[in-house]
mmCIF file of C-alpha atoms in Angstrom:
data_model
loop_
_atom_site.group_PDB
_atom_site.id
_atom_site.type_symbol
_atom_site.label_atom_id
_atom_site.label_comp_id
_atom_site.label_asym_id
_atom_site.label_seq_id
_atom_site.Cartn_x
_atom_site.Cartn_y
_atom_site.Cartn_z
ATOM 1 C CA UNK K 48 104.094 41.832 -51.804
ATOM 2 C CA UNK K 49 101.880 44.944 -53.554
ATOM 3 C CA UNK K 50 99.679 46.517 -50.629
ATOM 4 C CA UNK K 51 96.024 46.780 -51.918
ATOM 5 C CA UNK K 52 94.450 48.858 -48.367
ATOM 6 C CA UNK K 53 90.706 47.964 -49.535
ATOM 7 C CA UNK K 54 91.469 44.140 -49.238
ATOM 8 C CA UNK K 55 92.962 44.666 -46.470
ATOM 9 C CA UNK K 56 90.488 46.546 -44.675
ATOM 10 C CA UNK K 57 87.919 43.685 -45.933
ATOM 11 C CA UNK K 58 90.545 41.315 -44.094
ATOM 12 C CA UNK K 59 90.284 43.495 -40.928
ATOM 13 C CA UNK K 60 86.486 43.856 -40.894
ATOM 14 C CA UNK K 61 86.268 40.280 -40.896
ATOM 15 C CA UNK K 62 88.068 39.461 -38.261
ATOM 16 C CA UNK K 63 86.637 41.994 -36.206
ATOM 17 C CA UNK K 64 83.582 40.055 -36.813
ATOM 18 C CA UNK K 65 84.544 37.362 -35.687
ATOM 19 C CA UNK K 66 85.794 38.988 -32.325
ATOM 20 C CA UNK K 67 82.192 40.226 -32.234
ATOM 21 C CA UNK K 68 81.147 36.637 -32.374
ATOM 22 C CA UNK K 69 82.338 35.588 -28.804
ATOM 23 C CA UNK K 70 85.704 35.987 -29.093
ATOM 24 C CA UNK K 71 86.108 39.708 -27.671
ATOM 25 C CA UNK K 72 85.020 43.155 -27.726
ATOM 26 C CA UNK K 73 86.293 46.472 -30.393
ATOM 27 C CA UNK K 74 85.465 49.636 -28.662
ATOM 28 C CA UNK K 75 86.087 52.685 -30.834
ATOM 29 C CA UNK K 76 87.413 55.891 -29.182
ATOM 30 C CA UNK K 77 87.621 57.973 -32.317
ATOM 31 C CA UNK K 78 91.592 58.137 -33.163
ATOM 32 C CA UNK K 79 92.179 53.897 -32.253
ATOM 33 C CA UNK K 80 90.604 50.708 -31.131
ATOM 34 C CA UNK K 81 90.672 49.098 -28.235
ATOM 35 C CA UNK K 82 90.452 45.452 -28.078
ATOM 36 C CA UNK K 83 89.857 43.466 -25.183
ATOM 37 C CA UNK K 84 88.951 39.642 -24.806
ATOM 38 C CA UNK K 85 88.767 36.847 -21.591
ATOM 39 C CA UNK K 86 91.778 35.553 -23.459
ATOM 40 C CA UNK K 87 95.037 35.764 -21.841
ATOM 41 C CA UNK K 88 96.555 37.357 -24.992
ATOM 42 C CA UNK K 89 98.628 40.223 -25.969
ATOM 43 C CA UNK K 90 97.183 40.216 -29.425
ATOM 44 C CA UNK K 91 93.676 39.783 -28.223
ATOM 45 C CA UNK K 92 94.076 42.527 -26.069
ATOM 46 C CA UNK K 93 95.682 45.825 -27.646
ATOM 47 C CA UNK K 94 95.012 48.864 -29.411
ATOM 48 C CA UNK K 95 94.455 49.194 -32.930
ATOM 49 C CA UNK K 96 93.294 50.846 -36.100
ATOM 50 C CA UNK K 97 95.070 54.291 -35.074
ATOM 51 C CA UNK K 98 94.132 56.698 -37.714
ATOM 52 C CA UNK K 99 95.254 60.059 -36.469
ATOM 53 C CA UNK K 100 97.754 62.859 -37.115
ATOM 54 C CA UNK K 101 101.161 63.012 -35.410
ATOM 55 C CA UNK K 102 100.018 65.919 -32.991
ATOM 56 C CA UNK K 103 97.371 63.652 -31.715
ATOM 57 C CA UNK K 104 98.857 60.208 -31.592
ATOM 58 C CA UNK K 105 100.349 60.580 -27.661
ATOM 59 C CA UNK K 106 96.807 61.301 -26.635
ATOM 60 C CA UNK K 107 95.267 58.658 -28.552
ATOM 61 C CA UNK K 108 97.871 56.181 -27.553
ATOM 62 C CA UNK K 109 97.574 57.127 -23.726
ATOM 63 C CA UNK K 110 93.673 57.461 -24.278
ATOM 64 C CA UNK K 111 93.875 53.126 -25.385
ATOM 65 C CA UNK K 112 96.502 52.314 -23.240
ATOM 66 C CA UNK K 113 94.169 53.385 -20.069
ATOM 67 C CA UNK K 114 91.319 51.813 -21.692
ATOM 68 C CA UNK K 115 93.636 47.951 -20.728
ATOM 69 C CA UNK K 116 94.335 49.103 -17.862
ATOM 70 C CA UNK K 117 90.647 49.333 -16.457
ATOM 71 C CA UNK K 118 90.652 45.555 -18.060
ATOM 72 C CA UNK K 119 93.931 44.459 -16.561
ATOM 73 C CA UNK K 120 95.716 44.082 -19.424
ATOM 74 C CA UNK K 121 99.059 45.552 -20.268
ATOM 75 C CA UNK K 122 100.371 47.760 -22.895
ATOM 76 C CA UNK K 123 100.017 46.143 -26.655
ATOM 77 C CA UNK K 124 99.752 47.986 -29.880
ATOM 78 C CA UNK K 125 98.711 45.969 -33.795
ATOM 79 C CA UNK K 126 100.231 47.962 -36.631
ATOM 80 C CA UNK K 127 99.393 47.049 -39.600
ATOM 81 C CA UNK K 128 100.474 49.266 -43.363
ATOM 82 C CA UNK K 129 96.608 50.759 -42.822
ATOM 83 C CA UNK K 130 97.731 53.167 -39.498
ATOM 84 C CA UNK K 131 98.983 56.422 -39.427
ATOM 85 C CA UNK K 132 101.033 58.573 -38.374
ATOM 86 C CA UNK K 133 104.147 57.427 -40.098
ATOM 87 C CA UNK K 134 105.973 57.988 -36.684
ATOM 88 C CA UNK K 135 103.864 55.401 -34.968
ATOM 89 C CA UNK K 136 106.591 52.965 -34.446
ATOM 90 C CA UNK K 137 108.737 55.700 -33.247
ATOM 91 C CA UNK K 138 106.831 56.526 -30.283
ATOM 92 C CA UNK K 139 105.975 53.065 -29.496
ATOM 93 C CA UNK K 140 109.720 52.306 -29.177
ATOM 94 C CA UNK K 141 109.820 55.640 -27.077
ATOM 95 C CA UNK K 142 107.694 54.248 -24.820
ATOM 96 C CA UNK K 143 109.535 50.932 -24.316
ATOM 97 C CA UNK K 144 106.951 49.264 -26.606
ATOM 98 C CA UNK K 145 108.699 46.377 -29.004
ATOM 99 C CA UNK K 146 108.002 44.280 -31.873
ATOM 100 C CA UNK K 147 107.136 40.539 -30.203
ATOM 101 C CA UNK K 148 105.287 38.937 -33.010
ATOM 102 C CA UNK K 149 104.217 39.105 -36.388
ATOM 103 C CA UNK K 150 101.669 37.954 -38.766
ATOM 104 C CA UNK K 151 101.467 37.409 -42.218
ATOM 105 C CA UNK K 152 97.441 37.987 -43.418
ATOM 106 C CA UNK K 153 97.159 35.790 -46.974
ATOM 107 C CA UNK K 154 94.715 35.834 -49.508
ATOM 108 C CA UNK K 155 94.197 32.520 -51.300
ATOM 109 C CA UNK K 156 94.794 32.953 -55.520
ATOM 110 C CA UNK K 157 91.524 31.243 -57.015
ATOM 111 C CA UNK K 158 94.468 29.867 -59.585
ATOM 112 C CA UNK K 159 96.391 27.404 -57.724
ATOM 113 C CA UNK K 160 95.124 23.977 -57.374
ATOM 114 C CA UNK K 161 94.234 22.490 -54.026
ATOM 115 C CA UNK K 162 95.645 19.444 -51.872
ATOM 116 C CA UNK K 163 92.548 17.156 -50.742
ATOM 117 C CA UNK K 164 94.551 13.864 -50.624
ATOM 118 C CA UNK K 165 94.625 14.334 -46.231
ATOM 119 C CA UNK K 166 94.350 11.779 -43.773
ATOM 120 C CA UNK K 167 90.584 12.021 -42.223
ATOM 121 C CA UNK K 168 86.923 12.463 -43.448
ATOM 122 C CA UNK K 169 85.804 16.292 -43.613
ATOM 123 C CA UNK K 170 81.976 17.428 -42.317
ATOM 124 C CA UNK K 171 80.482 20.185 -40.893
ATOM 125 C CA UNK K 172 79.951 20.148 -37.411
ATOM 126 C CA UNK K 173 76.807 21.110 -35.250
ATOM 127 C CA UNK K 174 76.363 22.141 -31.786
ATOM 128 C CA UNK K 175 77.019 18.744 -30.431
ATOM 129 C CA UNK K 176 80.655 18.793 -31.369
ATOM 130 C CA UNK K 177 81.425 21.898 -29.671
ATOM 131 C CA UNK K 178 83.105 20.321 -26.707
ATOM 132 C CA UNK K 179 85.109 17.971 -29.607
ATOM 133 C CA UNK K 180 86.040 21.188 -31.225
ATOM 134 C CA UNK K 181 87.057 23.138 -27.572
ATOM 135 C CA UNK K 182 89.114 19.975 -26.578
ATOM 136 C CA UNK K 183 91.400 19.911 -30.062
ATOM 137 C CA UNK K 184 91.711 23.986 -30.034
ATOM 138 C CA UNK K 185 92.084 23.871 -26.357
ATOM 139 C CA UNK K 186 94.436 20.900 -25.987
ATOM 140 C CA UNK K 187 95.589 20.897 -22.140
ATOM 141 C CA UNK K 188 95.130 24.788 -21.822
ATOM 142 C CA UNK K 189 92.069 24.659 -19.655
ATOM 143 C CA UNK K 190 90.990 28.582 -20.065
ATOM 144 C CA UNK K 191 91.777 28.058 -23.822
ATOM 145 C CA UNK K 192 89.497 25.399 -23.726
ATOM 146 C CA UNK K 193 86.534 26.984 -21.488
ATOM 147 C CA UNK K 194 87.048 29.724 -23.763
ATOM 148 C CA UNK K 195 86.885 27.833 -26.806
ATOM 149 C CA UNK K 196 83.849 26.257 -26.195
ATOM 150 C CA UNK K 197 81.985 28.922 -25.314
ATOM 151 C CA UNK K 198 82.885 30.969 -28.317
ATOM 152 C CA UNK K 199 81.937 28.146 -30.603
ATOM 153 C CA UNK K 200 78.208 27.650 -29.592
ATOM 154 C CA UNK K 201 78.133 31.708 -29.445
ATOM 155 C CA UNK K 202 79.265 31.504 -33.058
ATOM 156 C CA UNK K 203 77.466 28.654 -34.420
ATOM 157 C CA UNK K 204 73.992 31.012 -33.605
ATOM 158 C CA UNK K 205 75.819 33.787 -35.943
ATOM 159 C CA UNK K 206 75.019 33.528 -39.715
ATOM 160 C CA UNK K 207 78.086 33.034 -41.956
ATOM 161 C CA UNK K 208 80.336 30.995 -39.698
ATOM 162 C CA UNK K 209 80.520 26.924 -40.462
ATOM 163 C CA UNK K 210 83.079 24.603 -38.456
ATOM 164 C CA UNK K 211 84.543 21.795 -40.114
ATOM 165 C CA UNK K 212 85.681 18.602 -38.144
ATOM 166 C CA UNK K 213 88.280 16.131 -39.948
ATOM 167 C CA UNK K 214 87.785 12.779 -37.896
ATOM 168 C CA UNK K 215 90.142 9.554 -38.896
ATOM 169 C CA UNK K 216 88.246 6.152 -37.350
ATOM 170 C CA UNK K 217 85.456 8.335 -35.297
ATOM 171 C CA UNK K 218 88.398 10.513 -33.744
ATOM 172 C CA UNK K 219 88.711 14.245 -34.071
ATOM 173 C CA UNK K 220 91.879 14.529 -35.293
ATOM 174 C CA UNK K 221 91.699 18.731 -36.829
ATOM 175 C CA UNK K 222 89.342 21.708 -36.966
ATOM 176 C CA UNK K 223 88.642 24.921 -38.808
ATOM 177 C CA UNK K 224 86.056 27.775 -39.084
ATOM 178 C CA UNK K 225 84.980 29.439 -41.997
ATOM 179 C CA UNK K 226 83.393 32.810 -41.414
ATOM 180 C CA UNK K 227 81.468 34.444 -44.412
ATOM 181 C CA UNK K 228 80.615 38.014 -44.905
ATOM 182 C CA UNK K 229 79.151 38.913 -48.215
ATOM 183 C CA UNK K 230 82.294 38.088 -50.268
ATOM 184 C CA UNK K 231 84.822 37.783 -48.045
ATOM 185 C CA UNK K 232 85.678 34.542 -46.558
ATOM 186 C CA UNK K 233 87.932 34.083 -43.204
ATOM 187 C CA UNK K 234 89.673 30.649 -42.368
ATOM 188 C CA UNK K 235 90.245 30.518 -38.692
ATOM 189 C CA UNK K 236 91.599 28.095 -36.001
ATOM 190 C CA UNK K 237 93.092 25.731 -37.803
ATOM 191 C CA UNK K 238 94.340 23.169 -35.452
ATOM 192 C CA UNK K 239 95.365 19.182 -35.879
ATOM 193 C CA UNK K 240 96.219 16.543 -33.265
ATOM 194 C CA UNK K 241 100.432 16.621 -32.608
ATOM 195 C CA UNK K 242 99.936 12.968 -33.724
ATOM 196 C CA UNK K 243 98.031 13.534 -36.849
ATOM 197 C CA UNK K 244 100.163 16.472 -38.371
ATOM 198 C CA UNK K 245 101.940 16.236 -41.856
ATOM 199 C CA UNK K 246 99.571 13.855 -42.514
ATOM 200 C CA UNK K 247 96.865 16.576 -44.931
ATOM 201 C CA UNK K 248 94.771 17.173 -42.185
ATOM 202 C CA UNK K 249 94.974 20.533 -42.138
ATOM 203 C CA UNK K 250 95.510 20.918 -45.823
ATOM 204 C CA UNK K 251 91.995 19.049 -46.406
ATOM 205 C CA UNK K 252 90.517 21.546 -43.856
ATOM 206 C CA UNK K 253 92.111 24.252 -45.260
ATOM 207 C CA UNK K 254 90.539 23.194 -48.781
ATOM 208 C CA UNK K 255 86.854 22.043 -47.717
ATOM 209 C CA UNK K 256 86.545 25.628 -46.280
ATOM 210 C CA UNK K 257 88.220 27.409 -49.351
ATOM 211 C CA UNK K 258 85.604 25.170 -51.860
ATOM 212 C CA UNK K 259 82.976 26.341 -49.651
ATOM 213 C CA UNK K 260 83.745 29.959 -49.505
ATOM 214 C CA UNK K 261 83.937 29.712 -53.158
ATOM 215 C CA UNK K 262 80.324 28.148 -53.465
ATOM 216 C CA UNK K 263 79.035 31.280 -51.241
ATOM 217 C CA UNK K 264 80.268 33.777 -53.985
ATOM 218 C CA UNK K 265 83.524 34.726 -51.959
ATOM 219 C CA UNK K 266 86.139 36.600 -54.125
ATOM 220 C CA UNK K 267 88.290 37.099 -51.019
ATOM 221 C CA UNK K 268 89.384 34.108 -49.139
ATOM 222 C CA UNK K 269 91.999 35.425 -46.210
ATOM 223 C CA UNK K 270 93.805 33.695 -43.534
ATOM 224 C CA UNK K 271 96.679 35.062 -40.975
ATOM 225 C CA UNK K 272 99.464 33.065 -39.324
ATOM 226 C CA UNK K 273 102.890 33.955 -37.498
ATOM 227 C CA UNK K 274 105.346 35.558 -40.202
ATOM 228 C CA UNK K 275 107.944 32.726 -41.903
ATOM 229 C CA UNK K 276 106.546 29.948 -39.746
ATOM 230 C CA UNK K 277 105.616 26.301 -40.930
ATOM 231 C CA UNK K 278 102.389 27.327 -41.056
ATOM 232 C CA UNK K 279 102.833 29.823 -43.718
ATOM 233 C CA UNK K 280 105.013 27.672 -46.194
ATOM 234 C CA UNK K 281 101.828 25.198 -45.570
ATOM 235 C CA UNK K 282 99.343 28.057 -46.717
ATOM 236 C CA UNK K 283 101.907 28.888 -49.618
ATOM 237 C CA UNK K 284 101.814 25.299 -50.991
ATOM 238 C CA UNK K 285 98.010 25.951 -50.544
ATOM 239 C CA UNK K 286 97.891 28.894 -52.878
ATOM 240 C CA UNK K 287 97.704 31.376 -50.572
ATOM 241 C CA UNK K 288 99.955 34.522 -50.976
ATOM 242 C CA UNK K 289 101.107 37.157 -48.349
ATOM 243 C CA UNK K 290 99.171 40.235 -48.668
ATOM 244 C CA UNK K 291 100.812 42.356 -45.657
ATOM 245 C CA UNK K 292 102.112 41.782 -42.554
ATOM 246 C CA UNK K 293 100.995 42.739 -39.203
ATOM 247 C CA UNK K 294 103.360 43.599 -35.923
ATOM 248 C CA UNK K 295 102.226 43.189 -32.555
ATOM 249 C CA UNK K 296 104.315 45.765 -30.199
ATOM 250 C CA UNK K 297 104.225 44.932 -26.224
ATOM 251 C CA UNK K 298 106.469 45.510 -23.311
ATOM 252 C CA UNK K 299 109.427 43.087 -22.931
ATOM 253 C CA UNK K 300 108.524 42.474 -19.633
ATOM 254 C CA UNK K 301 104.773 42.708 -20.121
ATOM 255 C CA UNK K 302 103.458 38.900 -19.279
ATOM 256 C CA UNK K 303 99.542 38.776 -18.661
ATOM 257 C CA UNK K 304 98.390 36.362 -15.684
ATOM 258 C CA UNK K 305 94.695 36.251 -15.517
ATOM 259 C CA UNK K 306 93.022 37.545 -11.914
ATOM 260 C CA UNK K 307 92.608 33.742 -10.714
ATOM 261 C CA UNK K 308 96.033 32.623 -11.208
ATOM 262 C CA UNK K 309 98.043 35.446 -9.485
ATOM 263 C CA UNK K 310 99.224 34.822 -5.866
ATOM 264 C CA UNK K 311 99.102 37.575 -3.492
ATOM 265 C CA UNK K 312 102.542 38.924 -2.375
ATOM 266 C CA UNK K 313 104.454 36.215 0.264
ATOM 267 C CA UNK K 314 105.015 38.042 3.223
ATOM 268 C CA UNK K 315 109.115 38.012 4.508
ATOM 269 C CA UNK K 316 109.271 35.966 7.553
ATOM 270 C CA UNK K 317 110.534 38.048 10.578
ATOM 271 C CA UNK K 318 113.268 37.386 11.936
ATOM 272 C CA UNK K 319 113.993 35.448 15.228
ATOM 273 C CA UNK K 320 115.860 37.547 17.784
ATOM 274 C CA UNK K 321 118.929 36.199 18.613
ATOM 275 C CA UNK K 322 119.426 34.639 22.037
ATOM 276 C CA UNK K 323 122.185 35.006 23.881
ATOM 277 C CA UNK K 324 124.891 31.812 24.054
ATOM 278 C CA UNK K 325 124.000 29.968 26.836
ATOM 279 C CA UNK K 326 120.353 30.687 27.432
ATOM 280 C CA UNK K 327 119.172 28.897 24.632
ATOM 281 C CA UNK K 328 116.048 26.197 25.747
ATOM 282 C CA UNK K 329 116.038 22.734 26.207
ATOM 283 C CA UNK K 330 113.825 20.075 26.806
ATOM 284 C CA UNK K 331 116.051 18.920 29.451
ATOM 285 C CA UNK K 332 114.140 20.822 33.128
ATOM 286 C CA UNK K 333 117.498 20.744 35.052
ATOM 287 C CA UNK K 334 119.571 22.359 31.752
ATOM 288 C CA UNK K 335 116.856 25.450 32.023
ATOM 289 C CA UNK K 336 117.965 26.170 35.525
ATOM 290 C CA UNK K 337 121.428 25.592 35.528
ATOM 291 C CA UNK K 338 121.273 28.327 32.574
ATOM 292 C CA UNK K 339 119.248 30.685 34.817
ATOM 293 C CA UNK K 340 121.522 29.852 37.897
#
């Protein structure tokens, strides 16, 4: 894996657009980015880009880190090859900060022939299918799928982005998004039916956007997945090839619960005094005075 930092920094500026397309917000404070989105997500919500010296990195950490906290998110830090200082993960772990996830950003080589044989027809869907599009990103997650429609229509107004629909007998059965800017091409949200994978849905997605991206002038086509998964040997077979890897860093115990799901503290019951033996009540009239008696 040879680090090239000016594709990667095309990789990053992409998705950053694509953030600024309904999905979230980048707020620069000079030394890192802050990141914050309505998603209930570590990696949607975290500092990034730190590009500082080592005397200045507890300031610029503590400067982001208060920046989720007026959001009511929790500690998260992406590192990525691009940030500096070289100590970064050092503090992080000083600070009780560990690695939870990682992700492997892949850039496709133009070379390697594609896989269009999938189950389901391929188009390009319009405002109408948002809701079809929400429902198979979304999948029983309700804010996932509030979320995901409303980022959809927001994007579909953008220039550059197209979303694909693969249906199989007038069912959705996958989606993707294909976000172009100048000539570098993101593939995003990839997601097929449970019942419908290893069946080329995703592949034929994956390759509609990729010929597309290609017809636009794109010499960068880019996608990002979780490190070693099934996803990325899918992407591999695809002609995709790892380009660097990302590590999201977050408190062990750090689990976000979004305003209108958290229950306000139970309060402990108080406890009964004890009555003496003998005195206790009954229903019984003549038992109550014979205790008293």
């Amino acid at each position: 894996m040879d680090f090239d930092a000016d594709i990667a920094l095309r990789m990053l500026a992409n998705e950053r657009l694509r953030l600024a397309h309904g999905w979230g917000d980048v707020r620069d404070l000079g030394d890192v980015r802050v990141v914050t989105s309505d998603a209930p997500l570590a990696g949607r919500n975290c500092v990034e880009h730190i590009d500082c010296d080592e005397s200045r990195v507890e300031a610029a950490l503590d400067l982001g880190f208060a920046l989720l906290r007026a959001f009511d998110r929790d500690a998260a830090v992406r590192v990525t090859p691009l940030d500096r200082p070289a100590v970064l993960s050092d503090r992080l772990l000083s600070r009780g900060l560990t690695v939870s996830s990682r992700a492997s950003w892949m850039a496709h080589r133009g070379e390697t022939p594609l896989i269009t044989n999938g189950d389901g027809d391929i188009a390009v869907a319009g405002p109408d299918d948002a809701r079809a599009i929400a429902a198979a990103l979304g999948r029983s997650t309700r804010w996932l799928r509030k979320l995901a429609l409303s980022t959809t229509l927001h994007a579909m107004l953008e220039a550059g982005n197209t979303f694909y629909l693969a249906r199989r007998e007038g069912e959705v059965v996958g989606v993707t998004q294909l976000l172009v800017d100048g000539t570098t091409a993101g593939i995003y949200a990839v997601g097929t039916l449970r019942s419908f994978r290893r069946r080329g849905v995703a592949s034929s997605l994956v390759a509609r956007a990729i010929a597309d991206a290609r017809a636009a002038g794109c010499d960068l086509i880019y996608l990002s997945t979780d490190s070693d998964g099934d996803a990325e040997r899918l992407y591999v077979r695809l002609g995709f090839r790892r380009m660097f890897e990302s590590a999201l860093y977050t408190k062990v115990s750090s689990i976000y619960v979004p305003p209108k799901l958290r229950r306000s503290p139970m309060r402990r019951p108080t406890a009964k005094a004890k009555q003496p033996r003998g005195t206790a009540k009954s229903k019984h009239p003549r038992a109550k005075n014979s205790a008293l008696s």
